[in-house]
Tab-separated table of C-alpha atoms in Angstrom:
chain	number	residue	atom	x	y	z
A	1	UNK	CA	-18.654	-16.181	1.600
A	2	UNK	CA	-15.864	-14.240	-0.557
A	3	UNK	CA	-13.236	-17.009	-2.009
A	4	UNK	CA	-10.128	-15.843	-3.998
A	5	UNK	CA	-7.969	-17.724	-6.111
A	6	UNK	CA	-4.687	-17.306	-7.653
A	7	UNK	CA	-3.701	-18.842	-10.776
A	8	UNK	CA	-0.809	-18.228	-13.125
A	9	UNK	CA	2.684	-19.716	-14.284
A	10	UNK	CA	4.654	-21.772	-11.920
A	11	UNK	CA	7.466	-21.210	-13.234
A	12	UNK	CA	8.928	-17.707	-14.559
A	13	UNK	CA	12.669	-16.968	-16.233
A	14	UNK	CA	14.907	-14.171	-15.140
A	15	UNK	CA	14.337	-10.941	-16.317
A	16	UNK	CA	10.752	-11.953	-17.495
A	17	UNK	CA	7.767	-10.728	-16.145
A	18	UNK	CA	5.982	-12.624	-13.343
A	19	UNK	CA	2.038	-12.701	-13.624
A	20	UNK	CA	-0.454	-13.770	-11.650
A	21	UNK	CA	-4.362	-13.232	-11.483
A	22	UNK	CA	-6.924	-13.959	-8.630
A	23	UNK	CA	-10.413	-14.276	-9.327
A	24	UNK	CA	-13.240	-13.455	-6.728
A	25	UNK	CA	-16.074	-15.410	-6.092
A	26	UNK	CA	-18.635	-14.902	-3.495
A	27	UNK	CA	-18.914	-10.746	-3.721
A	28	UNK	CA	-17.932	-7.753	-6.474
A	29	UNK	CA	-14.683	-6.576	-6.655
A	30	UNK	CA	-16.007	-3.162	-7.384
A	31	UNK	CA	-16.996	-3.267	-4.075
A	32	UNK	CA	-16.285	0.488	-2.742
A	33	UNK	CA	-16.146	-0.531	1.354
A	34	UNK	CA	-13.156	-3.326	-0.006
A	35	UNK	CA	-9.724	-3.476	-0.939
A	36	UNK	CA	-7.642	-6.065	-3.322
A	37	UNK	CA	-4.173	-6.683	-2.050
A	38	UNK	CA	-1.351	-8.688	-2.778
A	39	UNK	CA	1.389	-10.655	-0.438
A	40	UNK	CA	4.151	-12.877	-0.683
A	41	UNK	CA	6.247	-15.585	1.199
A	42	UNK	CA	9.350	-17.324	0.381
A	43	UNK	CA	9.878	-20.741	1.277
A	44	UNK	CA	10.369	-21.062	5.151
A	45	UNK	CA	9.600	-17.041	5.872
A	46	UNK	CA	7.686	-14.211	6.825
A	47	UNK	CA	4.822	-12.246	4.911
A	48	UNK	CA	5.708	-9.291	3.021
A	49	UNK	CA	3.046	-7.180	1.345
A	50	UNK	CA	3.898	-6.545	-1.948
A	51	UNK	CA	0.488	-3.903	-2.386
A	52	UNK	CA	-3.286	-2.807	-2.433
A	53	UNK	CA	-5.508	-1.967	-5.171
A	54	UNK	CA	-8.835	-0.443	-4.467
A	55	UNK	CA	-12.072	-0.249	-6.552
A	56	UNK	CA	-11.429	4.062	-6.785
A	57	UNK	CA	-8.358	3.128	-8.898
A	58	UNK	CA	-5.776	4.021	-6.152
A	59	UNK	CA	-2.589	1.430	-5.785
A	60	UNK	CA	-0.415	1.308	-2.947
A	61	UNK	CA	2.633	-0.365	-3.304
A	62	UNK	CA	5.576	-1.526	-1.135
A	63	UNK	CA	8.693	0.974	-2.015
A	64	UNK	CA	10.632	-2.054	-1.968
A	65	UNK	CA	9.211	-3.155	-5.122
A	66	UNK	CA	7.633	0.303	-6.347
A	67	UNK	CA	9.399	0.334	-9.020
A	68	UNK	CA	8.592	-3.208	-10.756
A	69	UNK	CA	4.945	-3.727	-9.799
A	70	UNK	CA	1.596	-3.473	-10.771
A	71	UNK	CA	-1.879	-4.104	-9.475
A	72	UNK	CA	-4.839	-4.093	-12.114
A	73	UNK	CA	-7.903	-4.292	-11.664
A	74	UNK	CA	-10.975	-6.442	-14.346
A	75	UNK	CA	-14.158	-5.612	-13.267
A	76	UNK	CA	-15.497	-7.155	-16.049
A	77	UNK	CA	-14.314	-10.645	-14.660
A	78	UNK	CA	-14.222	-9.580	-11.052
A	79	UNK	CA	-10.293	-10.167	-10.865
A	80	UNK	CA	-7.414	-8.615	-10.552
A	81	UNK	CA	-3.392	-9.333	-11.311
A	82	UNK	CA	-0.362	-8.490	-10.212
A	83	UNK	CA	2.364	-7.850	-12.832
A	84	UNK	CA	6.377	-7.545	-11.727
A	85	UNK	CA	8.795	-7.266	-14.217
A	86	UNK	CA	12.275	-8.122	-14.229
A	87	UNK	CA	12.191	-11.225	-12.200
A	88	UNK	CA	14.799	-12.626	-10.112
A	89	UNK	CA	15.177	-15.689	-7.849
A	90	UNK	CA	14.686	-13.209	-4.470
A	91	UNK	CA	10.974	-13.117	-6.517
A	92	UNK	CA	10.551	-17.183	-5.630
A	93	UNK	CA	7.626	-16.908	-3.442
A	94	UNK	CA	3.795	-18.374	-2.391
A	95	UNK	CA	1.900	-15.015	-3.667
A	96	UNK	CA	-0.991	-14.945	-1.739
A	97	UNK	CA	-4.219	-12.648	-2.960
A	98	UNK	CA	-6.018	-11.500	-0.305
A	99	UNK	CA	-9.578	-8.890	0.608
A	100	UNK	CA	-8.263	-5.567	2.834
A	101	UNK	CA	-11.317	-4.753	4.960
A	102	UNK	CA	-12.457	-2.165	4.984
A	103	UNK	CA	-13.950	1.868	4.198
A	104	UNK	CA	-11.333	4.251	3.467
A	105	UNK	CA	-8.222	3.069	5.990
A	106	UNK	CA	-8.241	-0.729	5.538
A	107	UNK	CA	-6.927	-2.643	8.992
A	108	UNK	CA	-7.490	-6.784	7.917
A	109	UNK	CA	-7.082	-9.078	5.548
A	110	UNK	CA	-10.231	-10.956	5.922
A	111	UNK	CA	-10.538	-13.451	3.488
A	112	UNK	CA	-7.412	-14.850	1.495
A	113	UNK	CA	-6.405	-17.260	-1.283
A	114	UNK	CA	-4.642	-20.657	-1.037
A	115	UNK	CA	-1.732	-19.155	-2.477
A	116	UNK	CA	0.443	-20.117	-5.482
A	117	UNK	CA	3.793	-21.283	-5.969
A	118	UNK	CA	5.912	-18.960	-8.286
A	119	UNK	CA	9.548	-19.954	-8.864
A	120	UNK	CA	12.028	-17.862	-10.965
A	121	UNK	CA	14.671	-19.798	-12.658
A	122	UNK	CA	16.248	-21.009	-16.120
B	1	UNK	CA	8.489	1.452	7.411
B	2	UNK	CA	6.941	0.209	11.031
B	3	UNK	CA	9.363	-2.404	12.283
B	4	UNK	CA	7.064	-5.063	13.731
B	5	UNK	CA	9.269	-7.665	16.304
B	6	UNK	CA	7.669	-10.490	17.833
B	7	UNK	CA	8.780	-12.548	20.971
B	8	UNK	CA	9.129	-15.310	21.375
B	9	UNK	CA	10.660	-16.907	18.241
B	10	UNK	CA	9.113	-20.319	18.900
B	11	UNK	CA	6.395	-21.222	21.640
B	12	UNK	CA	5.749	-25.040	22.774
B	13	UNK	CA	2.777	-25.021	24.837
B	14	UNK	CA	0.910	-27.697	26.551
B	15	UNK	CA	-2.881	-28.440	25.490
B	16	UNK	CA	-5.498	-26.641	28.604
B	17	UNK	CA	-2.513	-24.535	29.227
B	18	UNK	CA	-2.525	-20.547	28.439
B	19	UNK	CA	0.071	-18.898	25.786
B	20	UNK	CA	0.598	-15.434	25.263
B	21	UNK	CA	2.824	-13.936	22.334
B	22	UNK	CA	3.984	-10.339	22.359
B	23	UNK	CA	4.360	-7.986	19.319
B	24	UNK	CA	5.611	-4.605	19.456
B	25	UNK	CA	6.207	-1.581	16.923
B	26	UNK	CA	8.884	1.129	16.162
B	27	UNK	CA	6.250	3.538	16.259
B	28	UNK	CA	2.576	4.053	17.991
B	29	UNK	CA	0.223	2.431	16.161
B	30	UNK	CA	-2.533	4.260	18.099
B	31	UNK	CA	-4.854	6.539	15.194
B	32	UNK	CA	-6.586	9.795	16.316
B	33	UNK	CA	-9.616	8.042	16.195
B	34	UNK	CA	-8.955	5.607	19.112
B	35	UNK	CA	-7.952	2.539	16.996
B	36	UNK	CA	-4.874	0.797	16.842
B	37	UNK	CA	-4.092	-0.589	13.608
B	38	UNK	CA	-2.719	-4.083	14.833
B	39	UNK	CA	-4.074	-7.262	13.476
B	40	UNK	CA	-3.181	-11.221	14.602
B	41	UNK	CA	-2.929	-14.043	11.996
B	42	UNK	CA	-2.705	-17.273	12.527
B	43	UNK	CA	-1.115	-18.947	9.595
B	44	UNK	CA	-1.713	-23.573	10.144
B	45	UNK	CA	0.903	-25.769	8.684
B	46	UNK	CA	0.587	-25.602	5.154
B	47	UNK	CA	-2.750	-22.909	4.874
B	48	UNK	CA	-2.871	-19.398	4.321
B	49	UNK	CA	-2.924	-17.179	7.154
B	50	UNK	CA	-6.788	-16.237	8.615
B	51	UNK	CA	-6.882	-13.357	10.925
B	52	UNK	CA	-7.833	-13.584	14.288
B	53	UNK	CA	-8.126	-10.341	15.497
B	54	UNK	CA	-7.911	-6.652	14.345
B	55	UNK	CA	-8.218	-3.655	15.385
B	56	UNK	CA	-5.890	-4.291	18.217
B	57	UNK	CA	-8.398	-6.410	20.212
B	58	UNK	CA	-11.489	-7.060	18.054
B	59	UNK	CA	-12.173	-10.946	17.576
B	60	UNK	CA	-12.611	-11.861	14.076
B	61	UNK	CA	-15.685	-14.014	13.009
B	62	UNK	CA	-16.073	-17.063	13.766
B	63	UNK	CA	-12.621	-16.999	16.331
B	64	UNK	CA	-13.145	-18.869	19.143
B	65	UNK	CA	-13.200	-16.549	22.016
B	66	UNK	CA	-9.938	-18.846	23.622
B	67	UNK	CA	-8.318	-16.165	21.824
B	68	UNK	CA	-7.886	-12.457	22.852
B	69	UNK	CA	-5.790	-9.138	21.730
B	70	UNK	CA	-4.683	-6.444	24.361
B	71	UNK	CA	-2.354	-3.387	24.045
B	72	UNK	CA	-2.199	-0.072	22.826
B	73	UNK	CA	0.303	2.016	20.956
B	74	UNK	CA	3.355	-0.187	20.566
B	75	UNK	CA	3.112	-3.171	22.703
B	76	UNK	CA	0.336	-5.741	22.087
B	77	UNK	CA	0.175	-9.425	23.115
B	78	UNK	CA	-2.010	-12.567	21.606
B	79	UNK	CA	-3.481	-14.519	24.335
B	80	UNK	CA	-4.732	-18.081	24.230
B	81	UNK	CA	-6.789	-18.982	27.545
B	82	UNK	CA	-6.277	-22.439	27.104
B	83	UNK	CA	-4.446	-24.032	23.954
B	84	UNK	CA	-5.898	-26.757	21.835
B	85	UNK	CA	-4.172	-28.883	19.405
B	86	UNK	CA	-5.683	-27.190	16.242
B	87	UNK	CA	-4.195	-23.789	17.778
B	88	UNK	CA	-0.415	-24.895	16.430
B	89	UNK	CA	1.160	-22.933	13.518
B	90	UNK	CA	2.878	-19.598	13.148
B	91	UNK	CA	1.383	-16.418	14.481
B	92	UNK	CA	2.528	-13.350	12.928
B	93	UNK	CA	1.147	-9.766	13.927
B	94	UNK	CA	0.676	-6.933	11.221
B	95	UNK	CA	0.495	-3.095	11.681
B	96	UNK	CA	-1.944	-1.731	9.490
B	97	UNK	CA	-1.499	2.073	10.082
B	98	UNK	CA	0.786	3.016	7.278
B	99	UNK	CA	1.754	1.542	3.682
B	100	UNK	CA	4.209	-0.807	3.505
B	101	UNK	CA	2.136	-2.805	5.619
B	102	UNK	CA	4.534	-4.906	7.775
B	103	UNK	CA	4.774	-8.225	9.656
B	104	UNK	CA	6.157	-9.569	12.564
B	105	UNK	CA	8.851	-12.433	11.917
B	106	UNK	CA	6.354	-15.099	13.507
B	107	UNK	CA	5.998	-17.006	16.498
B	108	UNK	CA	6.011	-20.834	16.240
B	109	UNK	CA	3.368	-22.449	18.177
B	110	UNK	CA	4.003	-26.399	18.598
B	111	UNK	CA	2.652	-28.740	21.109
B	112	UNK	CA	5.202	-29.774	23.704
């Protein structure tokens, strides 16, 4: 059974750069049939997909935050991160990591973590 | 981006009873190769979502089979045969054709 978890600071300043990491247990991340993906929800809303990592290299990202984020993969540690710089308080979210299933046009998320609190302010 | 609306908003049921929730997309979700990149989560009060069904209609495993997916191209709907307690929590849909993957707002599901 695949298990993710998130883990990172709770608490991020403007303008700084929020990062979180999500370990995999259970399976390889360099899995080439999977894909690493993450998602956010503020307080009280919807999911947005932020984006999608896969073991080739390739990132997908949400235009609406093209611009500010990366996905990264560590084999090494089977993990990856998200990075997004220049944080505001529209970034106060849960950030979920989650497994995209699977082969070449991914169509689940399969198996997510518990999610972690990030909150951007001074 | 796909525009994904759910209806209704919020959804009190009554345990034994059927539910249904309807999604539908700005554009066909329908592939060339017969799929239909639509996937049901069911997100519990304060848990991560766990998908239910993908693939338009495909039960996920271990989903009871109280719960089934129907449509094609840009109207699907979530049915529950007969609602249990441990069924309550938002339902969102997801189109998984084209990046940004998007979301439906949610559909509350509470016991009347």
């Amino acid at each position: 059974q695949v298990q993710l978890q998130e883990s990172g600071p709770g608490l991020v300043k403007p303008s700084q750069t929020l990062s979180l990491t999500c370990t995999v247990s259970g399976g390889s991340i360099s899995s080439d049939t999977d894909h690493w993906s993450w998602i956010r929800q503020p307080a009280g809303k919807g999911l947005e997909w932020i984006g999608r990592l896969s073991t080739s290299g390739t990132t997908i990202y949400n235009p609406s935050l093209k611009s500010r984020v990366t996905i990264s993969l560590d084999t090494s540690n089977n993990q990856f991160s998200l990075n997004l710089i220049s944080a505001t308080a529209a970034d106060t979210a849960v950030y979920y990591c989650a497994r995209e299933a699977s082969g070449w046009h991914p169509y689940m998320h399969d198996f997510w973590g518990q999610g972690t609190l990030v909150t951007v302010s001074s | 981006d796909i525009v994904m609306t759910q209806s209704p908003l919020s959804l009190p049921v009554t345990p034994g009873e059927p539910a249904s929730i309807s999604c539908r997309s700005s554009q066909s979700l329908l592939k060339s190769n017969g799929y239909n990149y639509l996937a049901w989560y069911l997100q519990r009060p304060g848990q991560s979502p766990q998908v239910l069904i993908y693939l338009g209609s495909n039960r996920a495993s271990g989903v009871p089979d109280r719960f089934s997916g129907s449509g094609s191209g840009t109207d699907f709907t979530l049915t529950i045969t007969r609602v249990e307690a441990e069924d309550v929590g938002v339902y969102y849909c997801m189109q998984a054709l084209q990046a940004p993957l998007t979301f439906g707002g949610g559909t509350k599901v509470d016991i009347k």
